[in-house]
Coordinates of C-alpha atoms in Angstrom, one line a residue:
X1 CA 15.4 -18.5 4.6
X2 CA 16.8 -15.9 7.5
X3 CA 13.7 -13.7 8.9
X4 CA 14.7 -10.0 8.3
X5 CA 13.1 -7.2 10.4
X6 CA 12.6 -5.3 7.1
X7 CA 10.3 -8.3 4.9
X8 CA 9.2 -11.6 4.7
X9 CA 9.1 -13.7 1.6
X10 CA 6.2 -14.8 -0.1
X11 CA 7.5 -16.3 -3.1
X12 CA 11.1 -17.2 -4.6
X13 CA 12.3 -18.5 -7.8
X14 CA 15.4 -18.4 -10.1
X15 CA 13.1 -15.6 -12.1
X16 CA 11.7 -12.9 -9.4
X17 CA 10.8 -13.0 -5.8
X18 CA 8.1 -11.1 -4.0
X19 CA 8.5 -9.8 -0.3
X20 CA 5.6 -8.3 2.2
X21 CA 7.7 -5.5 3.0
X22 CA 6.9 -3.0 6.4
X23 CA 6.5 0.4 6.1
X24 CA 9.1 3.0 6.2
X25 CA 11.2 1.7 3.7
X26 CA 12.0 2.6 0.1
X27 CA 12.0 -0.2 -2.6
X28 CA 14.7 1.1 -5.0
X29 CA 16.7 4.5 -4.7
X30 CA 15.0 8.1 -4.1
X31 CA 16.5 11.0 -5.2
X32 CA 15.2 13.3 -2.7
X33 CA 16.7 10.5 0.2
X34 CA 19.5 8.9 -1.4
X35 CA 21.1 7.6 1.9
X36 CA 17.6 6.0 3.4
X37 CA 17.0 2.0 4.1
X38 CA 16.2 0.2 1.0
X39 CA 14.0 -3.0 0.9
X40 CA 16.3 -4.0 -2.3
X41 CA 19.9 -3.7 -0.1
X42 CA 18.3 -5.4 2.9
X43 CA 17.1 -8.3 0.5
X44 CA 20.1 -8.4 -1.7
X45 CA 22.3 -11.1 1.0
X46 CA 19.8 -13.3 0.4
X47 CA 18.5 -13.3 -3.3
X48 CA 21.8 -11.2 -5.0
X49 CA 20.8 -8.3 -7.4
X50 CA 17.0 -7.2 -7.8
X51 CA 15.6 -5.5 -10.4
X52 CA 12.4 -3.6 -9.4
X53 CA 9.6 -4.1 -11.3
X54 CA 6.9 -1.3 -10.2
X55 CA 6.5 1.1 -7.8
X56 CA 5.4 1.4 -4.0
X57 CA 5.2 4.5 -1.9
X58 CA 8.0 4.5 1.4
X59 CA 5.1 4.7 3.8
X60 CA 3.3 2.0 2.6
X61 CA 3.2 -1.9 3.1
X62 CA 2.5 -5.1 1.4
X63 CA 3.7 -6.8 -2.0
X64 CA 6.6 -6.1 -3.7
X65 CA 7.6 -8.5 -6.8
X66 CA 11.4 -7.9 -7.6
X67 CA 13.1 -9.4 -11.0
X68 CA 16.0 -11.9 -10.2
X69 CA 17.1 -11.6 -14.0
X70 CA 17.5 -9.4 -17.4
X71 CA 15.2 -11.8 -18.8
X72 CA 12.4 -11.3 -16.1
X73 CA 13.3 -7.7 -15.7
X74 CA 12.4 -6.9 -19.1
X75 CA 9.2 -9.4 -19.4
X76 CA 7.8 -8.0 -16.0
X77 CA 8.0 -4.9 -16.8
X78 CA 6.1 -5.0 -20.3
X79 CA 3.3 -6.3 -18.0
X80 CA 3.3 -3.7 -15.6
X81 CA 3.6 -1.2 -18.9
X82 CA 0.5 -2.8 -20.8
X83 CA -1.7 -3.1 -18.2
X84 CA -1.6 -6.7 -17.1
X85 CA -1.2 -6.8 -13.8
X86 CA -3.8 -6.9 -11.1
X87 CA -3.3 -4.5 -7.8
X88 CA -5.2 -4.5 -4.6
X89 CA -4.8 -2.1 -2.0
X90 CA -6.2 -2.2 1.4
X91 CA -6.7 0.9 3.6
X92 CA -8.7 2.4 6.9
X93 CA -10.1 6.0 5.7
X94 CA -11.8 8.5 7.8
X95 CA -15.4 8.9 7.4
X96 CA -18.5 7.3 5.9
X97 CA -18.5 7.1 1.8
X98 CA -21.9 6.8 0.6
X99 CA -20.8 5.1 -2.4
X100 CA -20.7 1.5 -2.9
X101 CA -18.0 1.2 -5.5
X102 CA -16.2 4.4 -7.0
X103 CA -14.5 5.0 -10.7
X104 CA -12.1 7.7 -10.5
X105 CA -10.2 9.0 -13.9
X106 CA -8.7 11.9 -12.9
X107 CA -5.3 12.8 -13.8
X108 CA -2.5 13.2 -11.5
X109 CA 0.8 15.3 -11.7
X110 CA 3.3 14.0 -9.1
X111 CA 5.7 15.8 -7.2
X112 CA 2.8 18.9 -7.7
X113 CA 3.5 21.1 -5.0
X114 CA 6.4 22.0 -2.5
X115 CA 5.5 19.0 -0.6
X116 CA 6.3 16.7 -3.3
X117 CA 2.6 15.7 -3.3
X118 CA 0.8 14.4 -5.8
X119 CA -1.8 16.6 -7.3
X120 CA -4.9 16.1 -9.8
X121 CA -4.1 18.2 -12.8
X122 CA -6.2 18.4 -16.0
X123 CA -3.7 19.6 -18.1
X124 CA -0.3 19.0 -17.0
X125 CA -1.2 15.4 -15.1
X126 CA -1.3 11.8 -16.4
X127 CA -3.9 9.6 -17.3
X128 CA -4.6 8.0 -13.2
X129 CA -7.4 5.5 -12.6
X130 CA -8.3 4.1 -9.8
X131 CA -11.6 1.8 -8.9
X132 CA -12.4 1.7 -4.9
X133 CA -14.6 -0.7 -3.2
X134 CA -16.6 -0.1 -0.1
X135 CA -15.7 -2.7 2.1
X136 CA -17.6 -1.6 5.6
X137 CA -17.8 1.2 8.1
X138 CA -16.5 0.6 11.4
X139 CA -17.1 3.1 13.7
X140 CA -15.3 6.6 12.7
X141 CA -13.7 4.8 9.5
X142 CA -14.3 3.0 6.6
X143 CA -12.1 0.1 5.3
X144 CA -11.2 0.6 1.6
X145 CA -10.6 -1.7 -1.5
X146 CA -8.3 0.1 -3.7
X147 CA -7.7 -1.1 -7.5
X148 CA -5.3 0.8 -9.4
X149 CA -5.1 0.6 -13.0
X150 CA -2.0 2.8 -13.6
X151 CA 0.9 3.0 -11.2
X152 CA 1.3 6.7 -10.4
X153 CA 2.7 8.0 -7.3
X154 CA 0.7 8.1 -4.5
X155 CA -2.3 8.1 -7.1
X156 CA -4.6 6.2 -4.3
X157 CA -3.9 8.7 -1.5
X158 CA -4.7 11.8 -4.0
X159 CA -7.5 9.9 -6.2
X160 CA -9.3 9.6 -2.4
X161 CA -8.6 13.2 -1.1
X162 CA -10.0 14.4 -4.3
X163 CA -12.7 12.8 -3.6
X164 CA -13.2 14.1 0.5
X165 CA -11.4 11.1 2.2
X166 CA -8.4 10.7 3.9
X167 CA -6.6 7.6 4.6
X168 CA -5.6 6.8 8.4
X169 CA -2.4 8.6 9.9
X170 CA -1.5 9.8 6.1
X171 CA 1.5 12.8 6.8
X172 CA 0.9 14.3 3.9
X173 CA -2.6 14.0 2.4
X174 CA -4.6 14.6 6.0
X175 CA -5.3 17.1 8.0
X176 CA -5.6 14.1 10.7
X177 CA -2.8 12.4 11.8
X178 CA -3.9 11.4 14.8
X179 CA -2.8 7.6 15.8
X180 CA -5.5 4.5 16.2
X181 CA -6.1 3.7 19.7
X182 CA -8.8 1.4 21.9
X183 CA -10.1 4.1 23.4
X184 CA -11.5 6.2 20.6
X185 CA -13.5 3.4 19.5
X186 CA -14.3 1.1 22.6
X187 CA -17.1 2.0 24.7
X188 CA -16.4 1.5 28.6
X189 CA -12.5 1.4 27.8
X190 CA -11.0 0.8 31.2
X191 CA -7.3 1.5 30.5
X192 CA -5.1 4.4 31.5
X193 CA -6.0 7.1 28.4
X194 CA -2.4 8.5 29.6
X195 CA -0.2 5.5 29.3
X196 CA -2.5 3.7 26.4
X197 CA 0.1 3.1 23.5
X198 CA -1.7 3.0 20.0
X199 CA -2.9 0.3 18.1
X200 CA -1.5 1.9 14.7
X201 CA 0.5 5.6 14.3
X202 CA 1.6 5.5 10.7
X203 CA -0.1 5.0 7.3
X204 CA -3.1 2.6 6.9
X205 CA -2.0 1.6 3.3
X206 CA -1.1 -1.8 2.7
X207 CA -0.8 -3.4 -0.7
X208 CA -2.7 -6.7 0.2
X209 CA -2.3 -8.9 -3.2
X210 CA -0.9 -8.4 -6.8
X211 CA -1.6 -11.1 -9.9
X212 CA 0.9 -11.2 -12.8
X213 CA 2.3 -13.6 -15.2
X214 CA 5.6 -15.6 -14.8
X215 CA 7.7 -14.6 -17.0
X216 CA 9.5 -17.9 -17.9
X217 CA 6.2 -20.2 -17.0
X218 CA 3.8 -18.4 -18.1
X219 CA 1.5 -19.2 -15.0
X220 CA -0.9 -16.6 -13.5
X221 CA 0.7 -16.0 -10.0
X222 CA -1.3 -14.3 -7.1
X223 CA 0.8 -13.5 -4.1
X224 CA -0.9 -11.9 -1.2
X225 CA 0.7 -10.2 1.8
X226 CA -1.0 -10.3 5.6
X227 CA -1.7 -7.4 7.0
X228 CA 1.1 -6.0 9.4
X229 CA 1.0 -6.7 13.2
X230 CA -0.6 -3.0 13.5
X231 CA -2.8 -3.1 11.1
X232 CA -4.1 -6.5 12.1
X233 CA -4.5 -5.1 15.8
X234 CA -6.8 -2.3 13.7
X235 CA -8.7 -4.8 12.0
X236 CA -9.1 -7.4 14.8
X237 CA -10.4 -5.1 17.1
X238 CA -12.9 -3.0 14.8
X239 CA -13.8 -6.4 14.2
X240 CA -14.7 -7.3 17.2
X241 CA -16.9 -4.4 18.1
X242 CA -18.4 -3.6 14.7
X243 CA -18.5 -7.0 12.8
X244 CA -16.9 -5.5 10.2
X245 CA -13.9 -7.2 8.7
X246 CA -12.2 -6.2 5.2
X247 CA -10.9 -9.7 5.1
X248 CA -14.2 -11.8 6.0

């Protein structure tokens, strides 16, 4: 298969396929950005149609599982409706959590506000859960495990500012969008602060694995993505000074 600047491809059948797709790039069509790149145009010289099967925000990375047919359009998304899919998230927050493992139930009404943010709700929002693991501090931040239960939008970014955090370089839940670079975290850097380029300047969100049935086989499939070449810089790095690894 032809590499493509906009995905690679973790897994393709006759019934669905399921891409690592970068950042930046819508999976289906938006109506507030009708003309912007979609991962389902790019892909659609190589695998025809696509049906999309579930949801994941522009700005973030990592699995997406298309349909290829009716047939698996239809049995995919009963899965996503009833519950039966598995969804892990990876991020880099700011701060320290003191918990070990978090529930959060609150619910969410998207498109909220005159940002188009996601908001929690009481009333007005839908049932949202999301479970977060601790996976290790690292110096300013804290690496994330992120298990949603329900497939709102943006539910992890505004189930963690609800809760005080903030993921890394998010442009619309934090009030720090500063980018990642060496020398906020390495002692005795000795590059040029001026011309230093960053490690990572956009979203820390990455959806790192997802575990569904096959529609036609009826075999439990678990696709994982790697983590982009920014945020693997992130991780190798924080890594290396704080032996702290969200993959180890």
């Amino acid at each position: 298969m032809k590499p493509c600047a906009d995905y690679t491809v973790l897994f393709a059948d006759d019934s669905l396929v399921a891409l690592n797709k970068r950042n930046g790039i819508l999976i289906a069509s938006d109506r507030y950005d009708p003309d912007a790149p979609r991962l389902d145009t790019a892909a659609q010289e190589e695998f025809g149609r696509l049906y999309a099967v579930h949801r994941l925000d522009k700005d973030t990375s990592g699995v997406v599982v298309y349909a290829r047919t009716e047939e698996a359009h239809r049995d995919l998304c009963m899965q996503f409706e009833k519950r039966k899919v598995s969804k892990t998230y990876h991020c880099l927050v700011h701060g320290h959590p003191t918990w070990q493992t978090l529930h959060v139930d609150l619910k969410l009404l998207p498109d909220g506000d005159a940002r188009h943010r996601t908001v929690v709700n009481k009333r007005a929002g839908k049932i949202s859960i999301t479970d977060f693991t601790n996976l290790g501090s690292a110096g300013p931040f804290t690496w994330i495990k992120a298990q949603p239960l329900t497939g709102r939008t943006h539910q992890i970014r505004a189930h963690l500012q609800a809760n005080g955090f903030s993921i890394v370089c998010d442009p619309l839940y934090s009030g720090n969008q500063k980018p990642v670079k060496l020398s906020d975290f390495k002692r005795r850097y000795n590059g040029d602060t001026l011309e230093e380029r960053p490690l990572l300047s956009r979203l820390a969100l990455h959806a790192y694995s997802i575990t569904l049935t096959h529609p036609v086989t009826k075999e439990s499939l678990t696709f994982t993505a790697p983590y982009p070449r920014d945020m693997e810089a992130v991780r190798k790095q924080l890594a290396k000074i704080y032996s702290v690894d969200p993959l180890a």
